[in-house]
C-alpha cells in the first residue's frame, strides 16, 4: 500500500474581488454576522464585532458593534447594546433591563419592555463602593506605644 502525501494542485488561483473594500470587522473585509437559531439558547454574555440575529432564547447581556435583530419567536431577557440598530420582530420578545441603541425598530406584535437610551454610553465615575479599597492596616503607620 502506498500513501500519497502530496495534495493535488488547485485548478487555478483564487480570483481577487472586483471591488476592494477597506477591512471591516472580519479579516477578509466582510463584517461578522452571527445567528442564534430557533433551537439555540444562550445564558451569559455575548459581544459581537458585527451583526447579530437572534431567533432562539437569550438570558444575559448582548452587545454588537453592528445591528441586533430579534426575529421569529426569538426571546431576549437582559441588557442589550446595539451600536447601529436594534430590530424587535413582530413575534419576538425583548425584556431588557437597559437597552442602548443608536436606532430602534419595534414591529407591530412584538413584546418590548425596558429602559431605552440612545447614543454612546457615557463614561461614569466609579461609585464609592466600586472605588479601590482602602489599604490594609499593615501599610498604615503604627501608633507609638506609651
Coordinates of N, CA, C and O in Angstrom, one line a residue:
X1 N 0.8 -1.2 0.0 CA 0.0 0.0 0.0 C 0.9 1.2 0.0 O 1.9 1.3 0.7
X2 N 0.5 2.2 -0.8 CA 1.3 3.4 -0.9 C 0.4 4.6 -0.5 O -0.7 4.7 -1.0
X3 N 1.0 5.5 0.3 CA 0.2 6.7 0.8 C 0.8 7.9 0.0 O 2.0 8.0 -0.1
X4 N -0.1 8.7 -0.5 CA 0.3 9.9 -1.2 C 0.3 11.0 -0.1 O -0.8 11.2 0.5
X5 N 1.3 11.8 0.0 CA 1.4 12.9 1.0 C 1.3 14.2 0.3 O 1.2 15.2 0.9
X6 N 1.2 14.2 -1.0 CA 1.1 15.5 -1.8 C -0.4 15.7 -2.1 O -1.1 14.9 -2.4
X7 N -0.7 17.0 -1.9 CA -2.1 17.4 -2.3 C -2.1 17.7 -3.8 O -1.1 18.1 -4.4
X8 N -3.2 17.5 -4.4 CA -3.3 17.9 -5.8 C -3.4 19.4 -5.9 O -3.9 20.1 -5.1
X9 N -2.8 19.9 -7.0 CA -2.7 21.3 -7.2 C -4.1 21.8 -7.5 O -5.0 21.1 -8.1
X10 N -4.4 23.0 -7.1 CA -5.7 23.6 -7.3 C -5.9 23.9 -8.8 O -4.9 24.0 -9.6
X11 N -7.1 24.1 -9.3 CA -7.4 24.3 -10.7 C -6.9 25.7 -11.1 O -6.8 25.9 -12.3
X12 N -6.7 26.6 -10.2 CA -6.3 27.9 -10.6 C -6.3 28.8 -9.4 O -6.7 28.5 -8.3
X13 N -5.7 30.0 -9.6 CA -5.6 30.9 -8.5 C -7.0 31.4 -8.0 O -7.9 31.5 -8.8
X14 N -7.1 31.8 -6.8 CA -8.3 32.3 -6.2 C -8.5 33.7 -6.8 O -7.6 34.5 -6.8
X15 N -9.7 34.0 -7.4 CA -9.9 35.3 -8.0 C -10.0 36.4 -7.0 O -10.5 36.2 -5.9
X16 N -9.4 37.5 -7.3 CA -9.5 38.7 -6.5 C -10.9 39.3 -6.6 O -11.5 39.3 -7.7
X17 N -11.4 39.9 -5.5 CA -12.7 40.5 -5.6 C -12.6 41.7 -6.5 O -11.6 42.4 -6.6
X18 N -13.7 42.0 -7.3 CA -13.7 43.1 -8.2 C -13.7 44.4 -7.6 O -13.1 45.4 -8.1
X19 N -14.2 44.5 -6.4 CA -14.3 45.8 -5.7 C -13.5 45.6 -4.4 O -13.8 44.7 -3.6
X20 N -12.5 46.4 -4.2 CA -11.7 46.4 -3.0 C -12.4 47.2 -1.9 O -12.8 48.3 -2.1
X21 N -12.7 46.6 -0.7 CA -13.3 47.3 0.4 C -12.3 47.4 1.5 O -11.5 46.5 1.7
X22 N -12.4 48.5 2.3 CA -11.5 48.5 3.4 C -11.8 47.4 4.4 O -13.0 47.0 4.4
X23 N -10.9 47.0 5.2 CA -11.1 46.0 6.2 C -12.2 46.4 7.1 O -12.2 47.5 7.7
X24 N -13.2 45.6 7.2 CA -14.3 45.9 8.2 C -14.0 45.1 9.4 O -12.9 45.1 9.9
X25 N -15.0 44.3 9.9 CA -14.8 43.6 11.1 C -14.0 42.3 10.9 O -13.3 41.9 11.8
X26 N -14.2 41.6 9.8 CA -13.5 40.4 9.5 C -12.2 40.6 8.8 O -12.0 41.6 8.1
X27 N -11.3 39.7 8.9 CA -10.0 39.9 8.2 C -10.2 39.8 6.7 O -9.3 40.3 6.0
X28 N -11.3 39.3 6.2 CA -11.5 39.2 4.7 C -12.2 40.4 4.2 O -12.5 40.5 3.0
X29 N -12.4 41.4 5.0 CA -13.1 42.7 4.6 C -14.6 42.6 4.7 O -15.2 43.6 4.4
X30 N -15.1 41.5 5.2 CA -16.6 41.4 5.4 C -16.8 41.5 6.9 O -16.1 40.9 7.7
X31 N -17.9 42.1 7.2 CA -18.3 42.1 8.6 C -18.8 40.8 9.1 O -19.2 39.9 8.4
X32 N -18.6 40.5 10.4 CA -19.0 39.3 11.0 C -20.5 39.3 11.1 O -21.1 40.3 11.3
X33 N -21.1 38.1 11.0 CA -22.6 38.0 11.2 C -22.8 36.7 12.0 O -22.4 35.7 11.5
X34 N -23.4 36.8 13.1 CA -23.7 35.6 14.0 C -25.2 35.4 14.1 O -26.0 36.4 14.3
X35 N -25.6 34.2 13.9 CA -27.1 33.8 14.0 C -27.3 32.8 15.1 O -26.6 31.8 15.1
X36 N -28.2 33.1 16.0 CA -28.6 32.1 17.0 C -29.9 31.6 16.5 O -30.9 32.3 16.5
X37 N -30.0 30.3 16.1 CA -31.2 29.8 15.5 C -32.3 29.5 16.5 O -32.1 29.7 17.7
X38 N -33.4 29.0 16.0 CA -34.6 28.7 16.9 C -34.3 27.8 18.0 O -34.9 27.9 19.1
X39 N -33.5 26.8 17.8 CA -33.2 25.8 18.9 C -32.0 26.2 19.8 O -31.7 25.5 20.7
X40 N -31.4 27.4 19.5 CA -30.2 27.8 20.2 C -30.6 28.6 21.5 O -31.6 29.3 21.5
X41 N -29.8 28.4 22.5 CA -30.1 29.1 23.8 C -28.8 29.6 24.4 O -27.8 28.8 24.4
X42 N -28.7 30.8 24.8 CA -27.5 31.4 25.4 C -27.8 31.9 26.7 O -28.8 32.7 26.9
X43 N -27.0 31.6 27.7 CA -27.1 32.1 29.0 C -25.8 32.7 29.4 O -24.8 32.0 29.4
X44 N -25.7 34.1 29.5 CA -24.4 34.7 29.8 C -24.3 36.0 29.0 O -25.2 36.7 28.7
X45 N -23.1 36.2 28.5 CA -22.7 37.4 27.8 C -22.2 37.1 26.4 O -21.5 36.1 26.2
X46 N -22.6 37.9 25.4 CA -22.2 37.7 24.1 C -21.8 39.1 23.5 O -22.7 40.0 23.4
X47 N -20.6 39.3 23.1 CA -20.1 40.5 22.5 C -19.7 40.2 21.0 O -18.8 39.3 20.8
X48 N -20.3 40.9 20.1 CA -20.0 40.6 18.6 C -19.4 41.8 17.9 O -20.0 42.9 18.1
X49 N -18.4 41.6 17.2 CA -17.9 42.6 16.3 C -18.6 42.4 14.9 O -18.1 41.7 14.1
X50 N -19.7 43.0 14.8 CA -20.5 42.8 13.6 C -22.0 42.8 13.9 O -22.5 43.4 14.9
X51 N -22.8 42.0 13.2 CA -24.2 41.9 13.3 C -24.6 40.6 14.1 O -23.9 39.6 13.9
X52 N -25.8 40.7 14.7 CA -26.3 39.5 15.5 C -27.8 39.4 15.2 O -28.5 40.3 15.2
X53 N -28.2 38.1 14.9 CA -29.6 37.8 14.7 C -30.0 36.7 15.6 O -29.3 35.7 15.7
X54 N -31.0 37.0 16.4 CA -31.4 36.0 17.5 C -32.8 35.5 17.1 O -33.8 36.3 17.0
X55 N -32.9 34.2 16.9 CA -34.2 33.6 16.7 C -34.5 32.6 17.8 O -35.6 32.0 17.9
X56 N -33.5 32.4 18.7 CA -33.6 31.5 19.8 C -33.9 32.2 21.1 O -34.6 33.3 21.1
X57 N -33.3 31.7 22.2 CA -33.5 32.3 23.5 C -32.2 32.8 24.1 O -31.2 32.1 24.1
X58 N -32.2 34.0 24.6 CA -31.0 34.6 25.3 C -31.4 35.1 26.7 O -32.4 35.8 26.8
X59 N -30.6 34.7 27.7 CA -30.8 35.2 29.0 C -29.5 35.8 29.5 O -28.6 35.0 29.8
X60 N -29.3 37.1 29.3 CA -28.0 37.7 29.7 C -27.8 39.0 29.0 O -28.7 39.8 28.8
X61 N -26.5 39.2 28.6 CA -26.1 40.5 28.0 C -25.7 40.3 26.6 O -24.9 39.5 26.3
X62 N -26.2 41.2 25.7 CA -25.9 41.2 24.3 C -25.3 42.5 23.9 O -25.8 43.6 24.3
X63 N -24.2 42.5 23.2 CA -23.6 43.7 22.7 C -23.0 43.5 21.3 O -22.3 42.5 21.1
X64 N -23.4 44.3 20.3 CA -22.9 44.2 18.9 C -22.5 45.5 18.4 O -23.2 46.5 18.6
X65 N -21.4 45.5 17.6 CA -21.0 46.8 17.0 C -21.8 47.1 15.8 O -21.8 48.3 15.3
X66 N -22.6 46.2 15.3 CA -23.5 46.5 14.2 C -24.9 46.4 14.6 O -25.3 47.1 15.6
X67 N -25.7 45.7 13.9 CA -27.2 45.5 14.2 C -27.4 44.3 15.0 O -26.8 43.3 14.9
X68 N -28.5 44.4 15.8 CA -29.0 43.2 16.5 C -30.5 43.1 16.1 O -31.2 44.1 16.1
X69 N -30.8 41.9 15.6 CA -32.2 41.7 15.2 C -32.7 40.5 16.0 O -32.1 39.4 16.0
X70 N -33.9 40.7 16.6 CA -34.5 39.6 17.4 C -35.7 39.3 16.5 O -36.6 40.1 16.3
X71 N -35.7 38.1 15.9 CA -36.6 37.7 14.8 C -37.4 36.5 15.2 O -37.1 35.8 16.1
X72 N -38.4 36.2 14.4 CA -39.2 35.0 14.6 C -39.8 35.0 16.0 O -40.3 36.0 16.5
X73 N -39.7 33.9 16.7 CA -40.2 33.8 18.1 C -39.0 34.0 19.0 O -39.0 33.5 20.1
X74 N -38.0 34.7 18.6 CA -36.8 35.0 19.5 C -37.2 35.7 20.8 O -38.1 36.5 20.8
X75 N -36.5 35.3 21.9 CA -36.8 35.9 23.2 C -35.4 36.3 23.8 O -34.5 35.4 23.9
X76 N -35.4 37.5 24.2 CA -34.2 38.0 24.9 C -34.6 38.7 26.2 O -35.5 39.5 26.2
X77 N -33.9 38.3 27.2 CA -34.1 38.8 28.5 C -32.8 39.3 29.1 O -31.9 38.5 29.3
X78 N -32.6 40.6 29.2 CA -31.3 41.1 29.7 C -30.9 42.4 29.0 O -31.7 43.1 28.4
X79 N -29.7 42.8 29.3 CA -29.2 44.1 28.7 C -28.8 43.9 27.3 O -28.1 43.0 26.9
X80 N -29.2 44.9 26.4 CA -28.9 44.9 25.0 C -28.2 46.2 24.6 O -28.8 47.3 24.9
X81 N -27.1 46.1 23.9 CA -26.4 47.3 23.3 C -26.2 47.0 21.8 O -25.5 46.1 21.5
X82 N -26.8 47.8 21.0 CA -26.5 47.7 19.5 C -26.0 49.0 19.1 O -26.6 50.1 19.2
X83 N -24.7 49.0 18.6 CA -24.1 50.3 18.2 C -24.8 50.9 17.0 O -24.7 52.1 16.8
X84 N -25.4 50.1 16.2 CA -26.1 50.6 15.0 C -27.6 50.6 15.1 O -28.2 51.7 15.3
X85 N -28.2 49.4 15.1 CA -29.7 49.4 15.2 C -30.1 48.1 15.8 O -29.6 47.1 15.7
X86 N -31.2 48.2 16.6 CA -31.9 47.1 17.2 C -33.3 47.0 16.6 O -34.0 47.9 16.5
X87 N -33.6 45.7 16.1 CA -34.9 45.5 15.5 C -35.5 44.3 16.3 O -35.0 43.3 16.4
X88 N -36.7 44.6 16.8 CA -37.5 43.6 17.5 C -38.7 43.2 16.6 O -39.5 44.0 16.3
X89 N -38.6 42.0 16.1 CA -39.6 41.5 15.1 C -41.0 41.3 15.7 O -41.2 41.3 16.9
X90 N -41.9 41.1 14.8 CA -43.3 41.1 15.1 C -43.7 40.0 16.1 O -44.7 40.1 16.9
X91 N -43.0 38.9 16.1 CA -43.4 37.8 17.1 C -42.3 37.6 18.2 O -42.4 36.7 19.0
X92 N -41.4 38.5 18.2 CA -40.2 38.4 19.1 C -40.5 39.1 20.5 O -41.5 39.9 20.6
X93 N -39.7 38.8 21.5 CA -39.9 39.3 22.8 C -38.5 39.8 23.3 O -37.5 39.1 23.2
X94 N -38.5 41.1 23.8 CA -37.3 41.6 24.5 C -37.8 42.2 25.8 O -38.6 43.1 25.9
X95 N -37.2 41.6 26.8 CA -37.5 42.1 28.2 C -36.1 42.5 28.7 O -35.3 41.6 29.1
X96 N -35.8 43.8 28.5 CA -34.4 44.2 28.8 C -34.4 45.1 30.0 O -35.3 45.9 30.3
X97 N -33.3 45.0 30.8 CA -33.1 45.9 31.9 C -32.7 47.3 31.3 O -33.5 48.3 31.4
X98 N -31.6 47.4 30.6 CA -31.2 48.6 29.9 C -30.9 48.2 28.5 O -30.3 47.2 28.1
X99 N -31.5 49.0 27.6 CA -31.3 48.9 26.2 C -30.7 50.1 25.6 O -31.2 51.2 25.8
X100 N -29.5 50.0 25.0 CA -28.8 51.1 24.5 C -28.6 50.9 23.0 O -28.0 49.9 22.6
X101 N -29.1 51.9 22.2 CA -29.1 51.7 20.8 C -28.9 53.1 20.1 O -29.1 54.1 20.7
X102 N -28.4 53.0 18.8 CA -28.4 54.2 18.0 C -29.7 54.4 17.4 O -30.2 55.5 17.3
X103 N -30.3 53.3 16.9 CA -31.7 53.3 16.3 C -32.5 52.1 16.8 O -31.9 51.1 17.0
X104 N -33.8 52.3 16.9 CA -34.6 51.2 17.4 C -35.9 51.1 16.5 O -36.5 52.1 16.2
X105 N -36.2 49.8 16.2 CA -37.4 49.5 15.5 C -38.1 48.4 16.2 O -37.5 47.3 16.4
X106 N -39.3 48.6 16.6 CA -40.2 47.6 17.3 C -41.4 47.4 16.4 O -42.2 48.3 16.2
X107 N -41.5 46.2 15.8 CA -42.5 45.9 14.8 C -43.8 45.6 15.6 O -43.8 45.2 16.7
X108 N -45.0 45.9 14.9 CA -46.3 45.6 15.5 C -46.3 44.1 15.9 O -45.9 43.2 15.2
X109 N -46.9 43.8 17.1 CA -47.0 42.5 17.6 C -45.8 42.1 18.5 O -45.9 41.0 19.1
X110 N -44.8 42.8 18.5 CA -43.6 42.5 19.3 C -43.9 42.8 20.8 O -44.7 43.7 21.1
X111 N -43.2 42.1 21.7 CA -43.3 42.4 23.1 C -42.0 43.1 23.5 O -40.9 42.5 23.3
X112 N -42.1 44.3 24.1 CA -40.9 45.0 24.4 C -41.0 45.7 25.8 O -42.0 46.4 26.0
X113 N -40.1 45.4 26.7 CA -40.1 46.1 28.0 C -38.6 46.4 28.3 O -37.7 45.6 28.1
X114 N -38.4 47.6 28.8 CA -37.0 48.0 29.1 C -36.9 49.5 29.2 O -37.7 50.3 28.7
X115 N -35.7 49.9 29.6 CA -35.3 51.3 29.7 C -34.4 51.6 28.5 O -33.4 50.9 28.3
X116 N -34.8 52.5 27.6 CA -34.0 52.7 26.3 C -33.2 54.0 26.4 O -33.7 55.0 26.9
X117 N -32.0 53.9 26.1 CA -31.1 55.0 25.9 C -30.5 55.1 24.5 O -30.2 54.0 24.0
X118 N -30.4 56.3 24.0 CA -29.8 56.4 22.6 C -28.5 57.1 22.7 O -28.3 57.9 23.6
X119 N -27.6 56.7 21.8 CA -26.3 57.4 21.7 C -25.2 56.6 22.4 O -25.4 55.4 22.8
X120 N -24.0 57.2 22.5 CA -22.9 56.5 23.1 C -23.1 56.4 24.6 O -23.7 57.2 25.2
X121 N -22.5 55.3 25.1 CA -22.6 55.0 26.5 C -21.7 56.0 27.3 O -20.5 56.2 27.0
X122 N -22.3 56.8 28.2 CA -21.4 57.7 29.0 C -20.4 57.1 29.9 O -20.7 56.0 30.4
X123 N -19.3 57.7 30.0 CA -18.3 57.2 31.0 C -18.6 57.8 32.3 O -18.7 59.0 32.5
X124 N -18.9 56.9 33.3 CA -19.3 57.4 34.6 C -18.2 57.2 35.6 O -17.3 56.3 35.5
X125 N -18.1 58.0 36.6 CA -17.2 57.9 37.7 C -17.6 56.7 38.5 O -18.8 56.5 38.7
X126 N -16.6 56.0 39.0 CA -17.0 54.8 39.9 C -17.7 55.3 41.1 O -17.4 56.3 41.7
X127 N -18.7 54.5 41.6 CA -19.3 54.7 42.8 C -18.4 54.5 44.0 O -17.4 53.7 43.8
X128 N -18.6 55.1 45.2 CA -17.7 54.8 46.3 C -17.5 53.4 46.6 O -16.4 52.9 46.9
X129 N -18.5 52.5 46.4 CA -18.4 51.1 46.7 C -17.5 50.4 45.7 O -17.0 49.4 45.9
X130 N -17.4 51.0 44.5 CA -16.6 50.4 43.4 C -15.2 51.0 43.4 O -14.4 50.5 42.6
X131 N -14.9 52.0 44.2 CA -13.6 52.6 44.2 C -12.6 51.6 44.8 O -13.0 50.6 45.4
X132 N -11.3 51.9 44.6 CA -10.3 51.0 45.2 C -10.5 50.9 46.7 O -10.7 51.9 47.4
X133 N -10.3 49.7 47.2 CA -10.4 49.6 48.7 C -9.3 50.3 49.4 O -8.2 50.5 48.9
X134 N -9.5 50.6 50.6 CA -8.5 51.3 51.5 C -7.4 50.3 51.7 O -7.6 49.1 51.8
X135 N -6.2 50.8 51.8 CA -5.0 49.9 52.1 C -5.2 49.2 53.4 O -5.8 49.7 54.3
X136 N -4.6 48.0 53.6 CA -4.6 47.3 54.8 C -3.9 48.1 55.9 O -3.1 49.0 55.7
X137 N -4.2 47.7 57.1 CA -3.6 48.4 58.3 C -2.1 48.2 58.3 O -1.4 49.0 58.9
X138 N -1.6 47.2 57.7 CA -0.2 46.9 57.6 C 0.5 48.1 57.0 O 1.7 48.4 57.3
X139 N -0.1 48.7 56.0 CA 0.5 49.8 55.3 C 0.4 51.1 56.0 O 0.9 52.1 55.5
X140 N -0.4 51.2 57.0 CA -0.6 52.4 57.8 C 0.5 52.5 58.9 O 1.0 51.5 59.4
X141 N 0.9 53.7 59.2 CA 1.9 53.9 60.3 C 1.3 53.3 61.6 O 0.1 53.5 61.9
X142 N 2.1 52.6 62.3 CA 1.7 52.0 63.6 C 1.7 53.1 64.7 O 2.7 53.9 64.7
X143 N 0.7 53.1 65.6 CA 0.8 54.0 66.7 C 1.9 53.7 67.6 O 2.3 52.5 67.8
X144 N 2.5 54.7 68.2 CA 3.6 54.5 69.2 C 3.0 54.0 70.5 O 2.0 54.5 71.0
X145 N 3.7 53.1 71.1 CA 3.3 52.6 72.4 C 3.8 53.5 73.5 O 4.9 54.1 73.4
X146 N 3.0 53.7 74.6 CA 3.4 54.6 75.7 C 3.8 53.8 76.9 O 3.5 52.8 77.2

